[in-house]
């Protein structure tokens, strides 16, 4: 009986520690507050749902959309209301990292379709980008993306200016062509109207 009591105490302490750990996770805390269930239990249920969803491509896509788009977008909205410059700077860095990750995934993601649990790996990668207020995305920004963009910034700006100039030139040409077409169409319409009116006058005169 004493041995079982000790086991019970250890189990209770382990559960309490796990519950406190879950409570520190913002998403779990919000779920716990909304559903009125212990944070530890909410964490376990969420893990079960994620495991089930990962087995289905559609479920994986939903979780990726939530972690990559909806959750960071909502955090950005909240920080915009607070006008917290530091938080907005961190979120801006996240969106830069996410843009690069999204492009890489679109270009090369198809190569991992045949890899077992590839969807789960993508989901974990998305989670790591937003985990701890984006600590990993901040690291990637400072160590990889910022040096890369700084090195090629002048080149990129020059190419963007060239593209902008071409687009502006094409837009002016398109406006000029549209203007000429409009004038031609209006002239043809006026000529047709004048011709019809002349025919009507001639008929009245003959009658």
mmCIF file of C-alpha atoms in Angstrom, residues 2-169:
data_model
loop_
_atom_site.group_PDB
_atom_site.id
_atom_site.type_symbol
_atom_site.label_atom_id
_atom_site.label_comp_id
_atom_site.label_asym_id
_atom_site.label_seq_id
_atom_site.Cartn_x
_atom_site.Cartn_y
_atom_site.Cartn_z
ATOM 1 C CA UNK A 2 2.851 2.368 0.869
ATOM 2 C CA UNK A 3 4.561 1.547 -2.455
ATOM 3 C CA UNK A 4 1.355 2.259 -4.371
ATOM 4 C CA UNK A 5 0.984 5.521 -2.470
ATOM 5 C CA UNK A 6 4.477 6.600 -3.524
ATOM 6 C CA UNK A 7 3.694 5.701 -7.162
ATOM 7 C CA UNK A 8 0.507 7.708 -6.939
ATOM 8 C CA UNK A 9 2.371 10.751 -5.572
ATOM 9 C CA UNK A 10 4.983 10.490 -8.353
ATOM 10 C CA UNK A 11 2.223 10.232 -10.962
ATOM 11 C CA UNK A 12 0.446 13.273 -9.512
ATOM 12 C CA UNK A 13 3.667 15.307 -9.459
ATOM 13 C CA UNK A 14 4.494 14.269 -13.044
ATOM 14 C CA UNK A 15 0.983 15.220 -14.175
ATOM 15 C CA UNK A 16 1.196 18.553 -12.368
ATOM 16 C CA UNK A 17 4.554 19.332 -14.000
ATOM 17 C CA UNK A 18 3.162 18.376 -17.410
ATOM 18 C CA UNK A 19 0.067 20.473 -16.783
ATOM 19 C CA UNK A 20 2.223 23.488 -15.875
ATOM 20 C CA UNK A 21 4.342 22.949 -18.991
ATOM 21 C CA UNK A 22 1.208 22.836 -21.166
ATOM 22 C CA UNK A 23 -0.141 25.962 -19.467
ATOM 23 C CA UNK A 24 2.935 27.893 -20.628
ATOM 24 C CA UNK A 25 2.103 27.135 -24.287
ATOM 25 C CA UNK A 26 -0.031 30.033 -25.483
ATOM 26 C CA UNK A 27 -2.223 28.025 -27.846
ATOM 27 C CA UNK A 28 -2.846 25.346 -25.194
ATOM 28 C CA UNK A 29 -3.623 27.978 -22.581
ATOM 29 C CA UNK A 30 -6.188 29.612 -24.860
ATOM 30 C CA UNK A 31 -7.810 26.232 -25.639
ATOM 31 C CA UNK A 32 -7.854 25.378 -21.934
ATOM 32 C CA UNK A 33 -9.479 28.685 -21.007
ATOM 33 C CA UNK A 34 -12.103 28.408 -23.744
ATOM 34 C CA UNK A 35 -12.995 24.748 -23.124
ATOM 35 C CA UNK A 36 -12.586 24.796 -19.302
ATOM 36 C CA UNK A 37 -10.468 21.623 -19.360
ATOM 37 C CA UNK A 38 -6.998 21.201 -17.806
ATOM 38 C CA UNK A 39 -4.140 22.434 -19.965
ATOM 39 C CA UNK A 40 -2.406 19.036 -19.844
ATOM 40 C CA UNK A 41 -5.505 17.260 -21.091
ATOM 41 C CA UNK A 42 -6.011 19.904 -23.790
ATOM 42 C CA UNK A 43 -2.409 19.355 -24.899
ATOM 43 C CA UNK A 44 -2.881 15.584 -25.127
ATOM 44 C CA UNK A 45 -6.150 15.940 -27.064
ATOM 45 C CA UNK A 46 -4.533 18.401 -29.450
ATOM 46 C CA UNK A 47 -1.628 15.996 -30.040
ATOM 47 C CA UNK A 48 -4.093 13.202 -30.788
ATOM 48 C CA UNK A 49 -6.002 15.394 -33.241
ATOM 49 C CA UNK A 50 -2.780 16.439 -34.932
ATOM 50 C CA UNK A 51 -1.645 12.799 -35.192
ATOM 51 C CA UNK A 52 -4.977 11.799 -36.761
ATOM 52 C CA UNK A 53 -4.980 14.786 -39.111
ATOM 53 C CA UNK A 54 -1.394 14.206 -40.225
ATOM 54 C CA UNK A 55 -2.460 10.794 -41.491
ATOM 55 C CA UNK A 56 -4.724 12.624 -43.933
ATOM 56 C CA UNK A 57 -3.339 15.125 -46.445
ATOM 57 C CA UNK A 58 -6.334 17.405 -46.000
ATOM 58 C CA UNK A 59 -5.824 17.553 -42.238
ATOM 59 C CA UNK A 60 -2.133 18.310 -42.665
ATOM 60 C CA UNK A 61 -2.975 21.145 -45.055
ATOM 61 C CA UNK A 62 -5.430 22.637 -42.557
ATOM 62 C CA UNK A 63 -2.879 22.615 -39.745
ATOM 63 C CA UNK A 64 -0.198 24.100 -42.010
ATOM 64 C CA UNK A 65 -2.577 26.878 -43.070
ATOM 65 C CA UNK A 66 -3.399 27.580 -39.434
ATOM 66 C CA UNK A 67 0.212 27.596 -38.214
ATOM 67 C CA UNK A 68 1.707 29.420 -41.196
ATOM 68 C CA UNK A 69 -1.002 31.924 -42.100
ATOM 69 C CA UNK A 70 -3.917 32.319 -39.692
ATOM 70 C CA UNK A 71 -2.087 32.255 -36.357
ATOM 71 C CA UNK A 72 0.742 34.657 -37.361
ATOM 72 C CA UNK A 73 -1.763 36.886 -39.166
ATOM 73 C CA UNK A 74 -3.877 37.116 -35.997
ATOM 74 C CA UNK A 75 -0.764 37.889 -33.904
ATOM 75 C CA UNK A 76 0.136 40.625 -36.402
ATOM 76 C CA UNK A 77 -3.366 42.061 -36.083
ATOM 77 C CA UNK A 78 -3.079 42.084 -32.277
ATOM 78 C CA UNK A 79 0.316 43.797 -32.338
ATOM 79 C CA UNK A 80 -0.898 46.388 -34.852
ATOM 80 C CA UNK A 81 -3.601 47.318 -32.360
ATOM 81 C CA UNK A 82 -0.966 47.695 -29.633
ATOM 82 C CA UNK A 83 1.426 49.540 -31.967
ATOM 83 C CA UNK A 84 4.321 47.577 -30.426
ATOM 84 C CA UNK A 85 7.295 48.397 -32.664
ATOM 85 C CA UNK A 86 9.535 45.581 -31.395
ATOM 86 C CA UNK A 87 6.836 42.936 -31.753
ATOM 87 C CA UNK A 88 5.945 44.182 -35.233
ATOM 88 C CA UNK A 89 9.614 44.032 -36.214
ATOM 89 C CA UNK A 90 9.780 40.401 -35.081
ATOM 90 C CA UNK A 91 6.604 39.558 -36.987
ATOM 91 C CA UNK A 92 7.964 41.320 -40.057
ATOM 92 C CA UNK A 93 11.046 39.091 -39.905
ATOM 93 C CA UNK A 94 8.778 36.041 -39.573
ATOM 94 C CA UNK A 95 6.856 37.004 -42.725
ATOM 95 C CA UNK A 96 10.147 37.450 -44.630
ATOM 96 C CA UNK A 97 11.314 33.974 -43.561
ATOM 97 C CA UNK A 98 7.917 32.489 -44.290
ATOM 98 C CA UNK A 99 7.910 34.011 -47.797
ATOM 99 C CA UNK A 100 11.215 32.288 -48.577
ATOM 100 C CA UNK A 101 10.001 29.018 -47.043
ATOM 101 C CA UNK A 102 6.744 29.199 -48.996
ATOM 102 C CA UNK A 103 8.573 29.750 -52.307
ATOM 103 C CA UNK A 104 10.961 26.850 -51.615
ATOM 104 C CA UNK A 105 8.034 24.614 -50.702
ATOM 105 C CA UNK A 106 6.138 25.545 -53.891
ATOM 106 C CA UNK A 107 9.196 24.928 -56.068
ATOM 107 C CA UNK A 108 10.593 21.775 -54.475
ATOM 108 C CA UNK A 109 7.858 20.443 -52.177
ATOM 109 C CA UNK A 110 6.638 18.003 -54.827
ATOM 110 C CA UNK A 111 9.948 16.118 -54.585
ATOM 111 C CA UNK A 112 9.063 14.894 -51.097
ATOM 112 C CA UNK A 113 5.608 13.519 -51.899
ATOM 113 C CA UNK A 114 6.874 9.937 -51.870
ATOM 114 C CA UNK A 115 8.809 10.392 -48.610
ATOM 115 C CA UNK A 116 7.005 8.754 -45.649
ATOM 116 C CA UNK A 117 5.514 11.275 -43.209
ATOM 117 C CA UNK A 118 6.585 14.170 -45.454
ATOM 118 C CA UNK A 119 3.389 16.016 -44.478
ATOM 119 C CA UNK A 120 4.267 15.617 -40.804
ATOM 120 C CA UNK A 121 7.757 17.023 -41.439
ATOM 121 C CA UNK A 122 6.274 20.067 -43.184
ATOM 122 C CA UNK A 123 3.904 20.531 -40.257
ATOM 123 C CA UNK A 124 6.771 20.371 -37.755
ATOM 124 C CA UNK A 125 8.751 22.894 -39.818
ATOM 125 C CA UNK A 126 5.783 25.303 -39.781
ATOM 126 C CA UNK A 127 5.428 24.845 -36.018
ATOM 127 C CA UNK A 128 9.115 25.578 -35.438
ATOM 128 C CA UNK A 129 8.840 28.828 -37.421
ATOM 129 C CA UNK A 130 6.158 30.185 -35.065
ATOM 130 C CA UNK A 131 7.295 28.467 -31.843
ATOM 131 C CA UNK A 132 8.346 30.718 -28.972
ATOM 132 C CA UNK A 133 7.216 33.905 -30.721
ATOM 133 C CA UNK A 134 9.144 32.916 -33.824
ATOM 134 C CA UNK A 135 12.539 32.360 -32.182
ATOM 135 C CA UNK A 136 13.632 29.972 -34.963
ATOM 136 C CA UNK A 137 12.355 32.222 -37.732
ATOM 137 C CA UNK A 138 14.274 35.131 -36.148
ATOM 138 C CA UNK A 139 17.422 32.980 -36.100
ATOM 139 C CA UNK A 140 16.993 32.055 -39.772
ATOM 140 C CA UNK A 141 16.407 35.697 -40.655
ATOM 141 C CA UNK A 142 19.509 36.975 -38.853
ATOM 142 C CA UNK A 143 21.855 34.142 -39.869
ATOM 143 C CA UNK A 144 20.731 33.329 -43.415
ATOM 144 C CA UNK A 145 18.217 35.614 -45.073
ATOM 145 C CA UNK A 146 19.444 39.012 -43.860
ATOM 146 C CA UNK A 147 23.080 38.392 -44.960
ATOM 147 C CA UNK A 148 21.852 37.012 -48.299
ATOM 148 C CA UNK A 149 19.571 39.989 -48.993
ATOM 149 C CA UNK A 150 22.194 42.476 -47.803
ATOM 150 C CA UNK A 151 24.736 40.985 -50.196
ATOM 151 C CA UNK A 152 22.401 41.131 -53.220
ATOM 152 C CA UNK A 153 20.335 44.162 -52.191
ATOM 153 C CA UNK A 154 21.850 46.573 -54.734
ATOM 154 C CA UNK A 155 21.474 44.004 -57.535
ATOM 155 C CA UNK A 156 17.856 43.263 -56.592
ATOM 156 C CA UNK A 157 16.981 46.973 -56.351
ATOM 157 C CA UNK A 158 18.506 47.577 -59.803
ATOM 158 C CA UNK A 159 16.512 44.746 -61.355
ATOM 159 C CA UNK A 160 13.310 45.939 -59.681
ATOM 160 C CA UNK A 161 13.895 49.440 -61.035
ATOM 161 C CA UNK A 162 14.468 48.007 -64.524
ATOM 162 C CA UNK A 163 11.290 45.934 -64.293
ATOM 163 C CA UNK A 164 9.361 48.936 -62.964
ATOM 164 C CA UNK A 165 10.633 51.048 -65.871
ATOM 165 C CA UNK A 166 9.597 48.410 -68.409
ATOM 166 C CA UNK A 167 6.171 48.053 -66.815
ATOM 167 C CA UNK A 168 5.695 51.845 -66.765
ATOM 168 C CA UNK A 169 6.752 52.088 -70.414
#
